[in-house]
CSV table of C-alpha atoms and ligand atoms in Angstrom, one decimal:
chain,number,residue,atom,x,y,z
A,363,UNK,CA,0.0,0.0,0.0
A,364,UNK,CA,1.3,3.5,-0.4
A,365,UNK,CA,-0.6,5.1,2.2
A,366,UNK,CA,-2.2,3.8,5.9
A,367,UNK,CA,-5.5,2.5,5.4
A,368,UNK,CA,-7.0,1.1,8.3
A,369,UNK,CA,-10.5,-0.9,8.3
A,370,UNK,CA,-13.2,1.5,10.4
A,371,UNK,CA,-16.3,-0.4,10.3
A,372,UNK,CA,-17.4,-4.0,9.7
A,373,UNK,CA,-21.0,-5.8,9.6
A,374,UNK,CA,-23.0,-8.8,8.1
A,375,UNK,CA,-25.8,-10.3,8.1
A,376,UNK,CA,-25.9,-14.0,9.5
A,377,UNK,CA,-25.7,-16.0,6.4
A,378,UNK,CA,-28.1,-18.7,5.4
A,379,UNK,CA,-31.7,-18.8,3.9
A,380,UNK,CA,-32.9,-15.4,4.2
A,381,UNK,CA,-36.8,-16.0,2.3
A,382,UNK,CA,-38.4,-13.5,4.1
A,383,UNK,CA,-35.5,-10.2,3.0
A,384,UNK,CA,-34.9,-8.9,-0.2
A,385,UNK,CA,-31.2,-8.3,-2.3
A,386,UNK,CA,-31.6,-4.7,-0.9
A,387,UNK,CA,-32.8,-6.1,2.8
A,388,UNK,CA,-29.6,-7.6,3.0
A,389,UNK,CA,-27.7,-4.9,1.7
A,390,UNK,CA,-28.7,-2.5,4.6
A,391,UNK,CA,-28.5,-4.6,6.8
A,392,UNK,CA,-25.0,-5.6,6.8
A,393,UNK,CA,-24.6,-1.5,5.7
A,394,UNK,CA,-26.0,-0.1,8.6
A,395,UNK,CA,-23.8,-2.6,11.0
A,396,UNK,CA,-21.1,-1.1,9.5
A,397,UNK,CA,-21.8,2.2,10.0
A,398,UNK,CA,-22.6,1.8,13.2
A,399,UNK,CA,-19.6,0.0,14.2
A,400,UNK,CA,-17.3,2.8,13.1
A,401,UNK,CA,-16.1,6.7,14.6
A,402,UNK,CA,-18.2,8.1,11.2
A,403,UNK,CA,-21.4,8.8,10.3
A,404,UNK,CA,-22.6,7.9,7.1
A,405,UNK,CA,-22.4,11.8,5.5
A,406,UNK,CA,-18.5,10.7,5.9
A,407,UNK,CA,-18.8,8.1,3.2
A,408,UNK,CA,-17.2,8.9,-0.5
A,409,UNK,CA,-17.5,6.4,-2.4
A,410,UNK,CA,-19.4,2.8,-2.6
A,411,UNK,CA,-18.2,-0.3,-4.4
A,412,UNK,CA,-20.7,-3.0,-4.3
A,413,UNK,CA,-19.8,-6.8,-5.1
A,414,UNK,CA,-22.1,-9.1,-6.5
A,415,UNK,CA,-22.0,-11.7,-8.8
A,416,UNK,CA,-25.8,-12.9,-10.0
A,417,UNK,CA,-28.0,-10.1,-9.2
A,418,UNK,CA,-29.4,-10.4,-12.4
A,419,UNK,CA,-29.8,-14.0,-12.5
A,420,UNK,CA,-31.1,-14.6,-8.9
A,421,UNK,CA,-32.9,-11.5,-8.8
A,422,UNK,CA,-33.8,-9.8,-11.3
A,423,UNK,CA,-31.5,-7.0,-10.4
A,424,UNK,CA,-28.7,-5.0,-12.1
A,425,UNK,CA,-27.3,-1.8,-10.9
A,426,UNK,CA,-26.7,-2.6,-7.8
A,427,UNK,CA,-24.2,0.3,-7.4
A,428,UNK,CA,-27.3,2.9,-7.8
A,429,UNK,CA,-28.9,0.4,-4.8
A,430,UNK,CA,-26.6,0.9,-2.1
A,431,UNK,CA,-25.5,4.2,-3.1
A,432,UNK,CA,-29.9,5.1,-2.3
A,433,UNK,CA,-29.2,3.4,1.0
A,434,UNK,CA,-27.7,6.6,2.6
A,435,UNK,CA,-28.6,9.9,2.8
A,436,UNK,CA,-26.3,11.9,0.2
A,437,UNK,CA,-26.5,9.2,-2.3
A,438,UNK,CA,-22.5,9.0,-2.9
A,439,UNK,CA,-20.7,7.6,-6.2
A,440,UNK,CA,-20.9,3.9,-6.2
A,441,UNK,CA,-19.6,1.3,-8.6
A,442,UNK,CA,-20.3,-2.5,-8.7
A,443,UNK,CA,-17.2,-5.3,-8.9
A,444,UNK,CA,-18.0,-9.2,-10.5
A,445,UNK,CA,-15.7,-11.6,-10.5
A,446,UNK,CA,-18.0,-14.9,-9.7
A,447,UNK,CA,-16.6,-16.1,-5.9
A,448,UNK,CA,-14.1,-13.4,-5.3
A,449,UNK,CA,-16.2,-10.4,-6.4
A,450,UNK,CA,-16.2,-9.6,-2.3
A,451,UNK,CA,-12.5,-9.6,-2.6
A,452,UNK,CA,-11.5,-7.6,-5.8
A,453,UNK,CA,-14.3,-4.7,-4.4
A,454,UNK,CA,-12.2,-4.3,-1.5
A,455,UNK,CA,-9.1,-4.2,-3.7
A,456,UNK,CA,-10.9,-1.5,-5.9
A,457,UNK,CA,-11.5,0.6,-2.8
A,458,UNK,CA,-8.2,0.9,-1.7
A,459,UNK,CA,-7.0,1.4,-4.9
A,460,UNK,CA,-9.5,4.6,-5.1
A,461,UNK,CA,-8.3,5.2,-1.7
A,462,UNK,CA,-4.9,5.0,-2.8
A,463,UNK,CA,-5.7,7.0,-6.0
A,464,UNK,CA,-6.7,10.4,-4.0
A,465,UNK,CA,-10.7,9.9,-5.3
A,466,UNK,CA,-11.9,9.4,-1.7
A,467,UNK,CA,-11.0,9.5,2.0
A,468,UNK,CA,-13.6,7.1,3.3
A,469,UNK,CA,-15.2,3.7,1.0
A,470,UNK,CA,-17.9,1.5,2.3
A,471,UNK,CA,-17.5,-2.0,0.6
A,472,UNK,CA,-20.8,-3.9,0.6
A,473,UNK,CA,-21.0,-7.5,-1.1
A,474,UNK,CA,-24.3,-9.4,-1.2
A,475,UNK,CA,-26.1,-12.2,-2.8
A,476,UNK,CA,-29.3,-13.8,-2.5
A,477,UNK,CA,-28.9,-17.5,-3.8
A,478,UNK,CA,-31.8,-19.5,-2.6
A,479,UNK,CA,-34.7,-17.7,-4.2
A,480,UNK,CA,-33.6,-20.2,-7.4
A,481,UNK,CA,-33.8,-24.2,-7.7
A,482,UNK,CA,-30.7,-25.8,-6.6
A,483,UNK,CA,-29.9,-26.5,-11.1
A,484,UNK,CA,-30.9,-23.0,-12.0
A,485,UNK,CA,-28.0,-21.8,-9.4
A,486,UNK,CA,-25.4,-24.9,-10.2
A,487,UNK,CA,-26.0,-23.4,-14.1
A,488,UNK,CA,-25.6,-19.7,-12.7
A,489,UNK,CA,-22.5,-20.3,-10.6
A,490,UNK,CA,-20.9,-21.8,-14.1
A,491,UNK,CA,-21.0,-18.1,-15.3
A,492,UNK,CA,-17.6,-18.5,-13.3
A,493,UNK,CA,-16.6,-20.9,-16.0
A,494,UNK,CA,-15.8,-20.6,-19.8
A,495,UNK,CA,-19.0,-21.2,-21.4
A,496,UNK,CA,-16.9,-22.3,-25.2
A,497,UNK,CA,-14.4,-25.1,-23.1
A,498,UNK,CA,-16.3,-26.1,-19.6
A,499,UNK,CA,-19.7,-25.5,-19.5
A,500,UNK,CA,-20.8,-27.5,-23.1
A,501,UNK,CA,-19.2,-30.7,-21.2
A,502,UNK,CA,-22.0,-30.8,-18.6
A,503,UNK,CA,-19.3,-29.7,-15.7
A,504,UNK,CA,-20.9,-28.1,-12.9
A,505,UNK,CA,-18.6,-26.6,-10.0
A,506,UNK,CA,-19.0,-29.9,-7.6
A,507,UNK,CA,-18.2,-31.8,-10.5
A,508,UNK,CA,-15.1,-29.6,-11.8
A,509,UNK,CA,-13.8,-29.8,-7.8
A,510,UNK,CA,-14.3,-33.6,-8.0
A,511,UNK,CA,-12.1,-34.0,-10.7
A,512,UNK,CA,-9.4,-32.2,-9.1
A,513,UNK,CA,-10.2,-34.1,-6.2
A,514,UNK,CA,-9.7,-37.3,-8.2
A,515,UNK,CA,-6.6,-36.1,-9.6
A,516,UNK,CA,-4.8,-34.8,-6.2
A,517,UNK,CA,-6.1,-38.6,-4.4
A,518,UNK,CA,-4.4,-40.1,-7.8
A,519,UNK,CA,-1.0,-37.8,-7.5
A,520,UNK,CA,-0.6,-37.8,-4.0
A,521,UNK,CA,-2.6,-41.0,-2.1
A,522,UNK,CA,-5.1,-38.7,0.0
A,523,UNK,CA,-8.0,-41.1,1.0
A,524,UNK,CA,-11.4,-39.9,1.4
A,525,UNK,CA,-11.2,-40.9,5.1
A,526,UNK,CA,-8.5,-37.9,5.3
A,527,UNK,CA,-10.4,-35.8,3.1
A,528,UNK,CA,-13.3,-35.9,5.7
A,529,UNK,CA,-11.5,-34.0,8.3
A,530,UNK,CA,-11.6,-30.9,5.9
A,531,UNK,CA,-15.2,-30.7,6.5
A,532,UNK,CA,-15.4,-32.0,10.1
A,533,UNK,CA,-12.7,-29.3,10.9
A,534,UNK,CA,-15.2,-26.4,9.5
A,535,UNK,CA,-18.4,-27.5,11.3
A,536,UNK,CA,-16.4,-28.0,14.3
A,537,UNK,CA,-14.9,-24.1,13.8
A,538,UNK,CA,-18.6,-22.7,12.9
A,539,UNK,CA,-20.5,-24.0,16.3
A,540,UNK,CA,-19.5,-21.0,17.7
A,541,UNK,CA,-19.7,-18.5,14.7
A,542,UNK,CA,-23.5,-17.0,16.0
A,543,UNK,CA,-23.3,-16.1,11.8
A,544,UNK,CA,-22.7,-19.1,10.5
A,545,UNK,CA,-25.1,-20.9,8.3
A,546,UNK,CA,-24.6,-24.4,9.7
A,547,UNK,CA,-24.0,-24.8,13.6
A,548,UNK,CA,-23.6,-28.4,14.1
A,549,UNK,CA,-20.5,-30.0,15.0
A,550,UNK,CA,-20.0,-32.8,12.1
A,551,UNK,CA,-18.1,-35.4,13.2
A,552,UNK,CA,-15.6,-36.5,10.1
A,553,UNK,CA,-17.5,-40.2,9.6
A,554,UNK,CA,-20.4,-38.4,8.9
A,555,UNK,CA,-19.0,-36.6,5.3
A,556,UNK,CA,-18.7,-39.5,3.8
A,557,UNK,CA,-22.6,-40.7,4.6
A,558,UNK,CA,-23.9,-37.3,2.9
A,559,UNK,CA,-25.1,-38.0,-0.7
A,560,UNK,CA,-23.0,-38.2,-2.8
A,561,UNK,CA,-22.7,-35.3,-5.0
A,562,UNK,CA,-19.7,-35.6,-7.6
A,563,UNK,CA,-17.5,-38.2,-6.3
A,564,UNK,CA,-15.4,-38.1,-4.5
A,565,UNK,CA,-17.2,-35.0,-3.1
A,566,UNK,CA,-20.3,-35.3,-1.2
A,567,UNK,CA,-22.9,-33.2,-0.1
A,568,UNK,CA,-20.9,-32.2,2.9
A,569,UNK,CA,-17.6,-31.3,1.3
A,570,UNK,CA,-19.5,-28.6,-0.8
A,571,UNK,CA,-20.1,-25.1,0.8
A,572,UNK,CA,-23.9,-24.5,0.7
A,573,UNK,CA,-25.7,-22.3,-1.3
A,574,UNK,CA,-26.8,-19.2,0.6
A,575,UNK,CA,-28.1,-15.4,1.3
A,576,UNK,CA,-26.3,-12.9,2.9
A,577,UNK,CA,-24.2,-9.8,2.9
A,578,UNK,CA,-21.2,-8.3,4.3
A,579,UNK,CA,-19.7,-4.4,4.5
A,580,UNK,CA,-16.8,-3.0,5.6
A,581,UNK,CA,-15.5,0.7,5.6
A,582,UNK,CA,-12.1,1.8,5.0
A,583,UNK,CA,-10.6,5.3,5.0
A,584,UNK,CA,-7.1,6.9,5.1
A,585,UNK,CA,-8.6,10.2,7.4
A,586,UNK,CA,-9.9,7.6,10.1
A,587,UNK,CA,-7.5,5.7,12.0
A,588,UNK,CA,-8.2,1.9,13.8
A,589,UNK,CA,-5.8,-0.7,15.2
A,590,UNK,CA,-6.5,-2.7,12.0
A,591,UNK,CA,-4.9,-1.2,9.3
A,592,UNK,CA,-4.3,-3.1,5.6
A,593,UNK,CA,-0.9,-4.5,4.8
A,594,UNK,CA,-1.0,-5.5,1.7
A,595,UNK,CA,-3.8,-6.5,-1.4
A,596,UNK,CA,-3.0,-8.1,-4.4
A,597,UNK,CA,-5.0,-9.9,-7.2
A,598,UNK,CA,-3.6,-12.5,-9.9
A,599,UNK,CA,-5.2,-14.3,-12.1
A,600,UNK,CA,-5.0,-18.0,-14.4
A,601,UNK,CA,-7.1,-19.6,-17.3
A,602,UNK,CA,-10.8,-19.2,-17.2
A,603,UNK,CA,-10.7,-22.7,-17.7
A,604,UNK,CA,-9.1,-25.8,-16.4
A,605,UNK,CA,-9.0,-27.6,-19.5
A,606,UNK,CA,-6.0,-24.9,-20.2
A,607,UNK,CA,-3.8,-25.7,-17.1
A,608,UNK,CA,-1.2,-27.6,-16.8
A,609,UNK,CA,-1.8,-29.1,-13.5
A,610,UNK,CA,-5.1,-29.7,-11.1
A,611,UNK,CA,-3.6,-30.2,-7.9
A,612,UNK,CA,-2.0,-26.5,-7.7
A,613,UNK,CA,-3.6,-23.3,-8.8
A,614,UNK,CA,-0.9,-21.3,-9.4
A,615,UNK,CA,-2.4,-17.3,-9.3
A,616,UNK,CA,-2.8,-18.0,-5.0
A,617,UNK,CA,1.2,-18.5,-5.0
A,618,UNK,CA,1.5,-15.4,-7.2
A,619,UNK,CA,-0.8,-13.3,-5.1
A,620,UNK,CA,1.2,-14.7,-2.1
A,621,UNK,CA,4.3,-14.1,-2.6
A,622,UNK,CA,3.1,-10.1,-4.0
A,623,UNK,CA,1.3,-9.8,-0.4
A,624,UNK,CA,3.8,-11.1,1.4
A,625,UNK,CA,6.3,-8.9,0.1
A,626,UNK,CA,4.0,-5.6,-0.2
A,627,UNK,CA,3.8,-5.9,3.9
A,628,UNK,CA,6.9,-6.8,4.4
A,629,UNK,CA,6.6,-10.2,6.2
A,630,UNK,CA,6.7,-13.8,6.1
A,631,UNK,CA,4.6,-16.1,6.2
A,632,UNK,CA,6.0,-16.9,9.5
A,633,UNK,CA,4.1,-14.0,11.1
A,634,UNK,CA,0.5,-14.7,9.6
A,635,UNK,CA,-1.1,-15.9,13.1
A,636,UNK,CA,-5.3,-16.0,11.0
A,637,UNK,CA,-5.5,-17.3,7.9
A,638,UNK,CA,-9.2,-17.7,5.9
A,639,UNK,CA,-8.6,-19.4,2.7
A,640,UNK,CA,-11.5,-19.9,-0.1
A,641,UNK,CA,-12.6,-23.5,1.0
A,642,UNK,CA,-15.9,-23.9,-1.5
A,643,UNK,CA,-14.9,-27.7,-1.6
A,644,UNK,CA,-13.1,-29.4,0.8
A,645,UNK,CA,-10.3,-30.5,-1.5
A,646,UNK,CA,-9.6,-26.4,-2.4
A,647,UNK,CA,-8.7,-25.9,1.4
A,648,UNK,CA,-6.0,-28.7,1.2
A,649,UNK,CA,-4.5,-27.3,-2.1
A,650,UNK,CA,-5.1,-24.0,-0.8
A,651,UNK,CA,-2.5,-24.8,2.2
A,652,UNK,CA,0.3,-25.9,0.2
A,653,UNK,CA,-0.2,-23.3,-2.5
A,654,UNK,CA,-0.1,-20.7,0.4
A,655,UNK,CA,3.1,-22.5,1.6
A,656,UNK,CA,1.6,-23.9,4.8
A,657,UNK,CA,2.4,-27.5,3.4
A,658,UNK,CA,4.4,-29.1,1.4
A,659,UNK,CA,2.6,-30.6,-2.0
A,660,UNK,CA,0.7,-33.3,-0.8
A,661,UNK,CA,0.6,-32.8,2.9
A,662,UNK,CA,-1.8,-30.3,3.1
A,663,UNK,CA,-3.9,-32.7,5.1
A,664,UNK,CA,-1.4,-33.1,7.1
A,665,UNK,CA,-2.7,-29.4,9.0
A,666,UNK,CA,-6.0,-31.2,9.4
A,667,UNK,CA,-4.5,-34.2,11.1
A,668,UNK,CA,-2.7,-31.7,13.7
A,669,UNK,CA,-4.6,-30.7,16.5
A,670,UNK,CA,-3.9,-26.8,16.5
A,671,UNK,CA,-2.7,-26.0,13.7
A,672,UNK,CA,-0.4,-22.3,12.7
A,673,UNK,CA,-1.9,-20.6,11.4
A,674,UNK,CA,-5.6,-21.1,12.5
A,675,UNK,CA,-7.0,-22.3,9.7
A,676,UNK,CA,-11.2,-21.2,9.0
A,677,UNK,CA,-11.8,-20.3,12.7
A,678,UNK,CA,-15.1,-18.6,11.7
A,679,UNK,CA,-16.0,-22.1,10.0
A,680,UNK,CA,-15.1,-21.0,6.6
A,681,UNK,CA,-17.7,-21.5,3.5
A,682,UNK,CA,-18.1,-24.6,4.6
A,683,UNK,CA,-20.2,-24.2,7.9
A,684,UNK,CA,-20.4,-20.1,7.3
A,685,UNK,CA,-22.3,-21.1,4.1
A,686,UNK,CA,-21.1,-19.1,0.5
A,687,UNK,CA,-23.2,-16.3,-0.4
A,688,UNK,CA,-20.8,-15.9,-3.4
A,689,UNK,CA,-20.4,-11.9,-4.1
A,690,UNK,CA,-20.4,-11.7,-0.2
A,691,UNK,CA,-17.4,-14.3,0.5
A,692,UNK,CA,-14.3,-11.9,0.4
A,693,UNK,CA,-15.6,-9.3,2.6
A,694,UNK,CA,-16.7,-11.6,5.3
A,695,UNK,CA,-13.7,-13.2,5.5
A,696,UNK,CA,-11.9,-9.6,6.4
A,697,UNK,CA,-15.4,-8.9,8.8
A,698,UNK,CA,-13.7,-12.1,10.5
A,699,UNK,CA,-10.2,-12.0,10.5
A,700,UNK,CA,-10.5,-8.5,11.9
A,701,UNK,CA,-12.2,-10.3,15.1
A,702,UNK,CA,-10.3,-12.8,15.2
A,703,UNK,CA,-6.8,-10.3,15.3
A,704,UNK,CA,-8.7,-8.3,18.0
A,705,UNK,CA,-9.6,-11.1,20.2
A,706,UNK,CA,-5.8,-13.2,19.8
A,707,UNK,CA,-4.3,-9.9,20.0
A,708,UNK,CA,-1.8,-11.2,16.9
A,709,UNK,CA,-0.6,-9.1,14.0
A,710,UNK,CA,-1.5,-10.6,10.8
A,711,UNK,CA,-4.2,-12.2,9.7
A,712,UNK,CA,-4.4,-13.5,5.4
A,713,UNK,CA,-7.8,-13.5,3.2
A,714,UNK,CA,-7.5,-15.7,0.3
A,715,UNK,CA,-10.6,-15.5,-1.6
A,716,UNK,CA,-10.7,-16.9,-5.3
A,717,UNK,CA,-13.2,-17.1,-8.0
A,718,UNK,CA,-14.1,-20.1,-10.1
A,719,UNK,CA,-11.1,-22.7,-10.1
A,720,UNK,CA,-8.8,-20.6,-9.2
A,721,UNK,CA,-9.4,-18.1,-12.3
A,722,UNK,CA,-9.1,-15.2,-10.2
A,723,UNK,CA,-7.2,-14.5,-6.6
A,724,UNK,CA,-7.3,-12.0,-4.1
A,725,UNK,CA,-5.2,-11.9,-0.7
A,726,UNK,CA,-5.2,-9.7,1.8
A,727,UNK,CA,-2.7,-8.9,4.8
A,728,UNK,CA,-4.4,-7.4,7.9
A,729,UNK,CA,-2.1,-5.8,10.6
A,730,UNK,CA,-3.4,-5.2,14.1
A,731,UNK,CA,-1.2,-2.5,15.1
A,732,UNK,CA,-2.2,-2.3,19.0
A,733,UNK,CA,-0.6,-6.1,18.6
B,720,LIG,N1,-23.4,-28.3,3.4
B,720,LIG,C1,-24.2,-28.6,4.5
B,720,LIG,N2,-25.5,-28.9,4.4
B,720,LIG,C2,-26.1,-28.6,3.2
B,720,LIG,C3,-25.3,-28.2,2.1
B,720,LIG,C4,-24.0,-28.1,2.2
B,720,LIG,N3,-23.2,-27.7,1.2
B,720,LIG,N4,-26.2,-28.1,1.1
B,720,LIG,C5,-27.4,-28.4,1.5
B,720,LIG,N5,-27.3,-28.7,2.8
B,720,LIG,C6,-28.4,-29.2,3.7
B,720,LIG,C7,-29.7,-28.4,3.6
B,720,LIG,O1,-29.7,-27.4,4.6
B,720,LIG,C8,-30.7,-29.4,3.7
B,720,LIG,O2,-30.9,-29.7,5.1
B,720,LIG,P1,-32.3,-30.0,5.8
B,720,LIG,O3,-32.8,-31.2,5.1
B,720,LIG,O4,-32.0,-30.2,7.2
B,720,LIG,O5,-33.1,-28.7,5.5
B,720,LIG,C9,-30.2,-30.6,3.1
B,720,LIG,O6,-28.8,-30.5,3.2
B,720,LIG,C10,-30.6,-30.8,1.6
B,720,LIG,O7,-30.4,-29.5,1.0
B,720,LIG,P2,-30.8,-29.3,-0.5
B,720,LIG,O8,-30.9,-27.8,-0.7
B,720,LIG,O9,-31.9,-30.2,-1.0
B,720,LIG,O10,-29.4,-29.8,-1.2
B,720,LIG,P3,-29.1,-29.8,-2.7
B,720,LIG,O11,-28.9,-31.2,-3.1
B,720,LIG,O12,-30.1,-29.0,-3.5
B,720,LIG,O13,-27.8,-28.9,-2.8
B,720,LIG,C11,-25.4,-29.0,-3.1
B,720,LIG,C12,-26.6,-29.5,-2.3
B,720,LIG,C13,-24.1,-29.6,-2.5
B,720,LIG,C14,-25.6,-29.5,-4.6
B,720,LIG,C15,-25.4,-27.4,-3.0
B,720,LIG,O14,-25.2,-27.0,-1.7
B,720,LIG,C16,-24.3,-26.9,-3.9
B,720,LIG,O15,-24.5,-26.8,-5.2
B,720,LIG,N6,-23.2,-26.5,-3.4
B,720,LIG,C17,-22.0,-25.9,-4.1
B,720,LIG,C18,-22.3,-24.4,-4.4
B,720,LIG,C19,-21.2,-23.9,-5.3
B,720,LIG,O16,-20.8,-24.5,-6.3
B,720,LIG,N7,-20.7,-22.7,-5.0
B,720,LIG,C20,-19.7,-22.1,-5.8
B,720,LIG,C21,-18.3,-22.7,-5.4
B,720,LIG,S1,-17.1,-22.4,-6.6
């Protein structure tokens, strides 16, 4: 970063099924938590960027800039980000790149989705917008089924078992009991994954985040100071598709965006004491590790088998248990990670939030400066 930012506000809805609230429900909800959370009032606001991924498919709704922006009083500029599963995460990046830029002193960040209004296929054929519809989506894939592939693949390369695979999952639930926003409560003990239906093997129900409604928001400014400031934010990105990789078990734009982070705030990964990474099937959390240099290739697993591991690893219960309300995703995991750095009192805490397989990356450093 080239100038202190530091994180002000932060809010969300809890995330689940939310039949009875709107797109724009959810929106001000998670809106006005943030703005009450922070030193500001909402005149103080420059700037919106909303993320969002299906608006229009789920909900008849574009323009969802124009939405938030009618949510406050003075009706500031606001902009909308997409990029499918880490639209949450490249809004955030667009804010502080404004922020950075001089065009505004204080950005609310607001990402929302509304998922189960729609039949579980018309969403599985939404979420494959994430996808490229000329190589992926004329082959029937779905995003369980392009995740079991690379499941396949990394159980093939490396020996994982499904029984090991399980723990993933169990883990998650386990995390999310006490996340009072979490979608699913319910401890899940690791036999148990393996009994859900199967979905597209070797993933079953259970190693799939759910579909899900909610909304996160955070604020950021460079005029307001808070112990949380951000340390770094970088994006990378790969092929749309995975039929133009060279390898499934590694998805090559999180090292990338790692290795940017790490050096923009000046640290190793040594000092990152939180870390959420983008677990939307259980077998992305284990690849997720090594490509984030937690593990070595093939022992990602190995942080599941350990009983506490370093870094903490989806303490709010991650999309698993938290549940995946896609264009919300990125910002919830930095509504998170900034409790969790306040509670532990630690300095660093990493977001890695990515969209379709991998296609496009996000991380972000937080640094608790009271730490
Ligand atoms: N994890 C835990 N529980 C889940 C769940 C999940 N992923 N998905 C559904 N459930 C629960 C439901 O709450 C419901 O419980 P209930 O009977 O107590 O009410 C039950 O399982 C059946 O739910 P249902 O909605 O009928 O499941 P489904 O078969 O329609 O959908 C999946 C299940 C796995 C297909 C769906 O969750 C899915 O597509 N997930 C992946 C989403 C995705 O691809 N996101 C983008 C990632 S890149």
């Amino acid at each position: 970063m080239n100038q202190d930012i530091f994180l002000i506000g932060k809010g969300q809805t809890p995330f689940g099924e939310h039949w009875d609230k709107s797109l724009k429900n959810l929106m001000d909800e998670a809106v006005t938590a943030a703005i009450d959370d922070a030193p500001i009032n909402a005149l103080d606001i420059d700037f919106i960027v909303v993320s969002n991924m299906l608006g229009e498919r789920t909900n008849d709704q574009a323009h969802l800039g124009a939405m938030a922006s009618s949510l406050l009083p003075h009706r500031p500029p606001a902009i909308r980000t997409e990029a499918a599963c880490a639209s949450g995460s490249v809004a955030v990046h667009t804010a502080l790149s404004l922020l950075e830029s001089g065009r505004a002193e204080t950005i609310l960040v607001v990402g929302v989705e509304k998922m189960t209004d729609v039949s579980t296929d018309e969403i599985s054929s939404a979420l494959m917008g994430a996808a490229d519809s000329e190589k992926d989506i004329p082959s029937g894939l779905t995003f369980p089924g392009i995740f079991g592939l690379i499941a396949n693949r990394y159980m093939h390369e490396y020996g994982l078992t499904k029984e090991q695979l399980n723990l993933v999952s169990a883990r998650h639930h386990a995390n999310g009991v006490s996340n009072p926003n979490a979608q699913f409560r319910s401890a899940i003990p690791a036999e148990k994954i393996s009994e859900s239906p199967n979905v597209a093997d070797p993933l079953c129900l259970l190693d799939c985040s759910p579909v899900s409604d909610g909304a996160a928001a955070i604020i950021l400014s460079n005029n307001h100071e808070s112990p949380i400031r951000i340390a770094a934010s970088q994006l990378s990105t790969d092929t749309l598709s995975i039929t133009d990789r060279p390898s499934l078990t590694s998805f090559p734009a999180t090292k990338d965006a790692l290795d940017r982070a790490l050096e923009e705030a000046e640290i190793t990964r040594d000092d990152i004491a939180h870390l959420e990474t983008h677990d939307c099937f259980s077998i992305a959390a284990v690849i997720n590790l090594e490509d984030l240099g937690f593990a070595n290739p093939g022992a990602g697993i190995q942080l599941y088998e350990a009983d506490n591991p370093t870094p903490t690893i989806n303490a709010s219960g991650g999309l698993k248990a938290c549940g995946h309300p896609v264009g919300a995703t990125g910002v919830k995991q930095i509504v998170d990670l900034t409790k969790q750095l306040t509670t532990s009192n630690k300095r660093y805490a990493l977001a890695h939030n990515f969209g379709g397989a991998c296609a496009t990356c996000a991380i972000h450093i937080l640094e608790n400066t009271d730490a």
